[in-house]
Tab-separated table of C-alpha atoms in Angstrom:
chain	number	residue	atom	x	y	z
W	1	GLY	CA	-6.539	-69.708	17.967
W	2	ALA	CA	-7.200	-71.563	14.755
W	3	GLY	CA	-5.584	-74.793	15.870
W	4	VAL	CA	-3.994	-76.506	18.831
W	5	SER	CA	-0.772	-74.722	19.670
W	6	GLN	CA	2.085	-76.350	21.526
W	7	SER	CA	5.244	-74.745	22.794
W	8	PRO	CA	8.093	-75.034	22.600
W	9	ARG	CA	8.336	-76.945	19.317
W	10	TYR	CA	11.707	-78.322	20.338
W	11	LYS	CA	13.269	-78.661	23.753
W	12	VAL	CA	16.703	-79.980	24.583
W	13	THR	CA	17.401	-80.374	28.266
W	14	LYS	CA	20.028	-81.929	30.445
W	15	ARG	CA	19.248	-85.018	32.416
W	16	GLY	CA	17.905	-84.131	35.845
W	17	GLN	CA	16.338	-80.836	34.813
W	18	ASP	CA	12.613	-80.124	34.971
W	19	VAL	CA	10.687	-79.219	31.820
W	20	ALA	CA	7.268	-77.731	31.244
W	21	LEU	CA	5.431	-78.274	27.977
W	22	ARG	CA	2.538	-76.049	27.088
W	23	CYS	CA	-0.639	-76.735	25.157
W	24	ASP	CA	-3.129	-74.117	24.046
W	25	PRO	CA	-6.222	-75.944	22.780
W	26	ILE	CA	-8.737	-74.770	20.236
W	27	SER	CA	-11.031	-72.195	21.783
W	28	GLY	CA	-14.142	-73.814	23.180
W	29	HIS	CA	-12.754	-77.313	23.256
W	30	VAL	CA	-13.434	-78.690	26.719
W	31	SER	CA	-11.600	-81.990	26.328
W	32	LEU	CA	-7.820	-82.006	26.305
W	33	TYR	CA	-5.498	-84.978	25.949
W	34	TRP	CA	-1.765	-85.450	26.243
W	35	TYR	CA	-0.014	-88.189	24.308
W	36	ARG	CA	3.594	-89.291	23.981
W	37	GLN	CA	4.961	-90.675	20.741
W	38	ALA	CA	8.213	-92.562	20.457
W	39	LEU	CA	9.955	-92.936	17.124
W	40	GLY	CA	8.193	-95.491	14.937
W	41	GLN	CA	5.255	-95.797	17.271
W	42	GLY	CA	1.794	-94.346	17.458
W	43	PRO	CA	0.914	-91.769	20.095
W	44	GLU	CA	0.287	-93.238	23.550
W	45	PHE	CA	-2.255	-91.758	25.934
W	46	LEU	CA	-0.912	-89.965	28.988
W	47	THR	CA	-3.737	-87.985	30.568
W	48	TYR	CA	-7.147	-86.447	29.924
W	49	PHE	CA	-8.862	-83.269	31.124
W	50	ASN	CA	-12.496	-82.351	30.945
W	51	TYR	CA	-12.580	-78.598	31.505
W	52	GLU	CA	-10.142	-78.103	34.388
W	53	ALA	CA	-10.672	-81.524	35.914
W	54	GLN	CA	-8.058	-84.167	35.305
W	55	GLN	CA	-10.317	-87.156	34.721
W	56	ASP	CA	-7.726	-89.764	33.930
W	57	LYS	CA	-3.987	-89.809	34.474
W	58	SER	CA	-3.516	-93.536	34.154
W	59	GLY	CA	-1.160	-93.148	31.211
W	60	LEU	CA	1.413	-91.046	33.037
W	61	PRO	CA	4.509	-93.278	33.282
W	62	ASN	CA	5.505	-92.378	36.842
W	63	ASP	CA	5.227	-89.647	39.457
W	64	ARG	CA	7.813	-87.446	37.734
W	65	PHE	CA	5.078	-86.633	35.226
W	66	SER	CA	2.234	-84.294	36.092
W	67	ALA	CA	-0.226	-82.125	34.226
W	68	GLU	CA	-2.577	-79.316	35.022
W	69	ARG	CA	-5.212	-77.215	33.346
W	70	PRO	CA	-6.160	-74.735	36.072
W	71	GLU	CA	-8.613	-72.596	34.112
W	72	GLY	CA	-9.931	-75.204	31.733
W	73	SER	CA	-8.000	-73.866	28.775
W	74	ILE	CA	-4.191	-73.922	28.579
W	75	SER	CA	-2.556	-77.055	29.935
W	76	THR	CA	0.971	-77.714	31.103
W	77	LEU	CA	2.675	-81.084	31.188
W	78	THR	CA	5.605	-81.076	33.584
W	79	ILE	CA	8.353	-83.637	33.746
W	80	GLN	CA	10.590	-83.449	36.784
W	81	ARG	CA	14.149	-84.755	36.969
W	82	THR	CA	14.150	-85.682	33.311
W	83	GLU	CA	15.779	-88.889	32.141
W	84	GLN	CA	16.997	-89.880	28.696
W	85	ARG	CA	14.094	-92.292	28.300
W	86	ASP	CA	11.727	-89.304	28.486
W	87	SER	CA	12.951	-88.202	25.049
W	88	ALA	CA	9.983	-88.338	22.685
W	89	MET	CA	7.427	-86.252	20.838
W	90	TYR	CA	4.770	-84.982	23.216
W	91	ARG	CA	1.446	-84.305	21.555
W	92	CYS	CA	-1.586	-82.452	22.797
W	93	ALA	CA	-5.074	-82.834	21.343
W	94	SER	CA	-8.385	-81.163	22.059
W	95	SER	CA	-11.981	-81.828	21.150
W	96	ARG	CA	-15.455	-80.482	21.695
W	97	GLU	CA	-17.486	-82.027	24.470
W	98	GLY	CA	-18.876	-85.385	23.431
W	99	ASN	CA	-17.019	-85.328	20.131
W	100	THR	CA	-14.698	-88.131	19.183
W	101	GLU	CA	-12.727	-86.113	16.631
W	102	ALA	CA	-9.627	-84.785	18.327
W	103	PHE	CA	-7.439	-82.088	16.814
W	104	PHE	CA	-3.719	-82.418	17.393
W	105	GLY	CA	-1.027	-79.813	17.775
W	106	GLN	CA	2.329	-80.073	16.048
W	107	GLY	CA	3.894	-81.490	19.173
W	108	THR	CA	6.929	-80.730	21.290
W	109	ARG	CA	10.043	-82.731	20.486
W	110	LEU	CA	11.822	-83.306	23.807
W	111	THR	CA	15.402	-84.478	23.844
W	112	VAL	CA	17.090	-85.245	27.142
W	113	VAL	CA	20.867	-85.327	26.919
S	1	ASP	CA	0.443	-104.444	25.180
S	2	GLN	CA	-0.548	-103.119	21.788
S	3	GLN	CA	-4.322	-103.278	21.506
S	4	VAL	CA	-4.390	-101.763	18.019
S	5	LYS	CA	-2.065	-103.290	15.476
S	6	GLN	CA	-0.988	-102.164	12.069
S	7	ASN	CA	1.222	-104.949	10.832
S	8	SER	CA	2.398	-103.278	7.642
S	9	PRO	CA	4.915	-100.529	8.388
S	10	SER	CA	4.844	-99.348	4.792
S	11	LEU	CA	2.909	-99.614	1.556
S	12	SER	CA	3.691	-98.416	-1.963
S	13	VAL	CA	0.942	-97.945	-4.547
S	14	GLN	CA	0.820	-96.486	-8.016
S	15	GLU	CA	-1.195	-93.355	-8.616
S	16	GLY	CA	-4.742	-94.170	-9.639
S	17	ARG	CA	-4.760	-97.575	-7.989
S	18	ILE	CA	-6.426	-98.598	-4.751
S	19	SER	CA	-4.579	-98.314	-1.443
S	20	ILE	CA	-5.703	-100.685	1.283
S	21	LEU	CA	-4.446	-100.124	4.790
S	22	ASN	CA	-5.230	-102.718	7.417
S	23	CYS	CA	-5.700	-102.604	11.153
S	24	ASP	CA	-6.460	-105.259	13.773
S	25	TYR	CA	-7.521	-104.788	17.366
S	26	THR	CA	-7.745	-107.030	20.384
S	27	ASN	CA	-10.087	-105.223	22.767
S	28	SER	CA	-13.728	-106.077	22.101
S	29	MET	CA	-14.765	-103.071	24.199
S	30	PHE	CA	-13.642	-100.648	21.525
S	31	ASP	CA	-16.683	-98.792	20.306
S	32	TYR	CA	-15.443	-96.342	17.732
S	33	PHE	CA	-12.639	-96.418	15.221
S	34	LEU	CA	-10.814	-93.623	13.446
S	35	TRP	CA	-8.117	-93.143	10.875
S	36	TYR	CA	-5.675	-90.296	11.203
S	37	LYS	CA	-3.274	-89.086	8.558
S	38	LYS	CA	0.062	-87.519	9.341
S	39	TYR	CA	2.419	-85.545	7.170
S	40	PRO	CA	6.032	-84.941	8.267
S	41	ALA	CA	6.457	-82.192	10.879
S	42	GLU	CA	2.711	-81.976	11.431
S	43	GLY	CA	0.351	-83.435	13.978
S	44	PRO	CA	-2.033	-86.233	13.008
S	45	THR	CA	-5.225	-85.033	11.347
S	46	PHE	CA	-8.558	-86.795	11.422
S	47	LEU	CA	-9.512	-88.538	8.210
S	48	ILE	CA	-12.517	-90.802	8.671
S	49	SER	CA	-14.248	-92.777	11.386
S	50	ILE	CA	-16.712	-95.597	11.912
S	51	SER	CA	-18.938	-96.619	14.756
S	52	SER	CA	-18.960	-100.220	15.887
S	53	ILE	CA	-22.618	-100.514	14.880
S	54	LYS	CA	-21.719	-99.999	11.241
S	55	ASP	CA	-19.621	-102.003	8.828
S	56	LYS	CA	-18.837	-99.345	6.264
S	57	ASN	CA	-18.403	-95.601	6.083
S	58	GLU	CA	-17.563	-93.730	2.922
S	59	ASP	CA	-16.294	-90.196	2.421
S	60	GLY	CA	-15.251	-89.328	-1.088
S	61	ARG	CA	-12.224	-91.369	-2.058
S	62	PHE	CA	-11.948	-92.846	1.446
S	63	THR	CA	-13.908	-95.817	2.742
S	64	VAL	CA	-13.459	-97.571	6.047
S	65	PHE	CA	-14.677	-101.129	6.512
S	66	LEU	CA	-15.202	-102.754	9.890
S	67	ASN	CA	-15.416	-106.493	10.535
S	68	LYS	CA	-16.255	-106.801	14.213
S	69	SER	CA	-16.187	-110.574	14.338
S	70	ALA	CA	-12.645	-110.545	12.989
S	71	LYS	CA	-11.690	-107.422	14.975
S	72	HIS	CA	-10.384	-105.961	11.767
S	73	LEU	CA	-10.801	-102.732	9.918
S	74	SER	CA	-9.388	-101.386	6.722
S	75	LEU	CA	-9.085	-98.077	4.947
S	76	HIS	CA	-9.501	-97.985	1.182
S	77	ILE	CA	-8.331	-95.028	-0.863
S	78	VAL	CA	-9.569	-94.990	-4.445
S	79	PRO	CA	-8.076	-93.631	-6.600
S	80	SER	CA	-4.802	-93.031	-4.796
S	81	GLN	CA	-3.052	-89.731	-5.409
S	82	PRO	CA	0.547	-88.649	-4.715
S	83	GLY	CA	-0.770	-86.187	-2.112
S	84	ASP	CA	-2.077	-89.159	-0.139
S	85	SER	CA	1.505	-90.116	0.697
S	86	ALA	CA	1.655	-89.904	4.483
S	87	VAL	CA	1.621	-92.027	7.603
S	88	TYR	CA	-1.808	-93.410	8.413
S	89	PHE	CA	-2.715	-94.267	11.988
S	90	CYS	CA	-5.568	-96.493	12.984
S	91	ALA	CA	-7.087	-95.591	16.351
S	92	ALA	CA	-9.814	-96.958	18.589
S	93	ILE	CA	-11.909	-95.540	21.397
S	94	LEU	CA	-13.458	-97.368	24.314
S	95	GLY	CA	-17.188	-97.116	24.762
S	96	GLU	CA	-19.217	-94.927	27.050
S	97	GLY	CA	-18.254	-95.070	30.680
S	98	SER	CA	-14.546	-94.900	30.101
S	99	ASN	CA	-12.747	-92.539	32.474
S	100	SER	CA	-10.454	-91.466	29.694
S	101	GLY	CA	-13.126	-89.692	27.663
S	102	TYR	CA	-12.477	-90.358	24.020
S	103	ALA	CA	-8.797	-91.110	24.423
S	104	LEU	CA	-7.370	-92.711	21.333
S	105	ASN	CA	-5.556	-96.035	21.274
S	106	PHE	CA	-3.271	-95.841	18.273
S	107	GLY	CA	-1.555	-98.387	16.095
S	108	LYS	CA	2.046	-97.863	15.044
S	109	GLY	CA	1.079	-96.444	11.695
S	110	THR	CA	1.544	-97.415	8.064
S	111	SER	CA	3.599	-95.223	5.780
S	112	LEU	CA	1.872	-94.947	2.403
S	113	LEU	CA	3.786	-93.891	-0.682
S	114	VAL	CA	1.802	-93.157	-3.817
S	115	THR	CA	4.052	-93.028	-6.859
S	116	PRO	CA	3.188	-91.159	-10.064
C-alpha cells in the first residue's frame, strides 16, 4: 500500500481480554517497529523486526506483550489479559533497510475498560 | 528515564516570524537526530534530520542545529506559517551496533501554534 496501515483504528476491550493489533508496513520495507504512546508523551519503543526476525523486544513492558512478523511483512502485536494501564496509542513504523527515516501509521487507540 | 527532553510543551509564534524548538539529550551514544511533525489524528511524519558529525542541516524553511558538546539541538522554522501548527517531536537514534536497528527515542513533543 501507499503508507503504513494499522488496524483497527480504535479498539475498546474489557479488562482481561486479549487483543491483537495489526500493522501492514509499506511494501518493501524490511524494518518494522512498534511503539506505544501515552497521552502527552512521545512514542516509546516496544520492539523491532528486521524481515521476519524479531531483533529486539527489550521495550515490551512484560510477558503479556508479544509480537510476530511471520512472513516479514504484516506484523501483529498481541496483548494478553489486558489491563487498564495498557490503554494507549499503539504505533507501527516501517523503513527501508539501512534507512533511518521511519514512516508511521495512524496508530491504534486501545482503551481497556 | 527520558533520554530526549523537550522542555517546552507549547510555543506560540506569529506568522512570518521564526519558530525555534529546542531539544536536549543525555545519551552521548546517540548518533543521529530527527524531527518529526504530527498533526491531530495522524501518525508522526519525518521532517528533517542531522547526523552527529554535522552541526547544521537545512531544508527549505527548516534548519536543524546540533551542539554536541551541549547535547542540544534545535529546529528553526523561518518564516513560520499557520500550516506549521502541529506537534513537533525530537528523536534520537543510537549508533551502529545497536540491536534495536534505528529505533527512535522520542521527546515528549512541543505543540507549535502559528497565528495569522
